Amino acid sequence: MAVSILANLLQGCGPTLVAGTTYGAAVVYDRRDERTVFDDEVIEFRARDAYLKNPDLSEHSQLKVTSYSHVALITGQADTEQIADRFAHVVSQLPKVKRVYNEAEIGPKVSLKQLTTDTYLTSRAKLAIQSIDLPKFDALRVKVVTENGVIYLMGLVTREEGQATAEKVRRIPGVTRVVKIFEYVEPQITGLVQARQTKAG
């Protein structure tokens, strides 16, 4: 269903088609505007599509792209550095992508056990972030990506929020490293987000 909706959007339909869905609701609590949230979904879709259509990449790696505010993060494993770099170049050429962080590891694909552990660590991280007590901070504005024990943090946050988030996640047992890929904003922007939430309510 989600793929079908996104396919329609890629053919030129606007974001208004998904109003009322989880996508539309998420925008209310996001510091990205609606257009940027939509762009990030499209970037991830196009990156995945390009990856699967290129067997020279997909048969020799296990890579995925996460986009936040037009910044693309590549995680996973590749057989060689050349494969990882080739995919990074493909992603960098996608419309609206302004920066690519290529965090692909060179080596064999991780085991199913590690994938399960990564899923667990992501859940633990999200739970830990929810306990952060800062004015107007919303844990839903932080995107958590876990790969082989390394947690990547993305989002539009203040420096205080970013530091608090990283410290919370760093204390989780099993996390080997925390990488901050935040875009920092001034605290005043939180007032704009609060106004948007009030209007939506």
XYZ file of N, CA and C in Angstrom, residues 14-28 34:
48
model
N 0.837 15.349 -5.691
C 1.392 16.112 -4.577
C 1.238 15.421 -3.250
N 1.883 15.953 -2.211
C 1.838 15.378 -0.877
C 0.444 15.354 -0.276
N -0.466 16.169 -0.812
C -1.808 16.222 -0.246
C -2.524 14.892 -0.356
N -2.062 14.007 -1.209
C -2.695 12.702 -1.364
C -2.580 11.869 -0.103
N -1.586 12.142 0.718
C -1.398 11.333 1.909
C -1.851 12.059 3.170
N -2.562 13.148 3.018
C -3.073 13.856 4.188
C -3.976 12.937 4.982
N -3.777 12.950 6.295
C -4.604 12.096 7.142
C -3.958 10.767 7.444
N -2.881 10.414 6.758
C -2.167 9.168 7.020
C -1.115 9.411 8.086
N -0.365 8.365 8.422
C 0.728 8.515 9.387
C 1.724 9.553 8.902
N 1.956 9.568 7.582
C 2.867 10.556 6.989
C 2.403 11.966 7.320
N 1.116 12.236 7.059
C 0.586 13.569 7.303
C 0.645 13.952 8.761
N 0.338 13.008 9.642
C 0.355 13.288 11.078
C 1.761 13.573 11.567
N 2.742 12.860 11.006
C 4.124 13.024 11.463
C 4.636 14.432 11.209
N 4.162 15.054 10.126
C 4.633 16.386 9.770
C 4.330 17.391 10.870
N 3.229 17.203 11.576
C 2.819 18.136 12.624
C 3.894 18.274 13.695
N 6.515 20.119 5.365
C 5.846 18.987 4.721
C 6.538 18.572 3.430
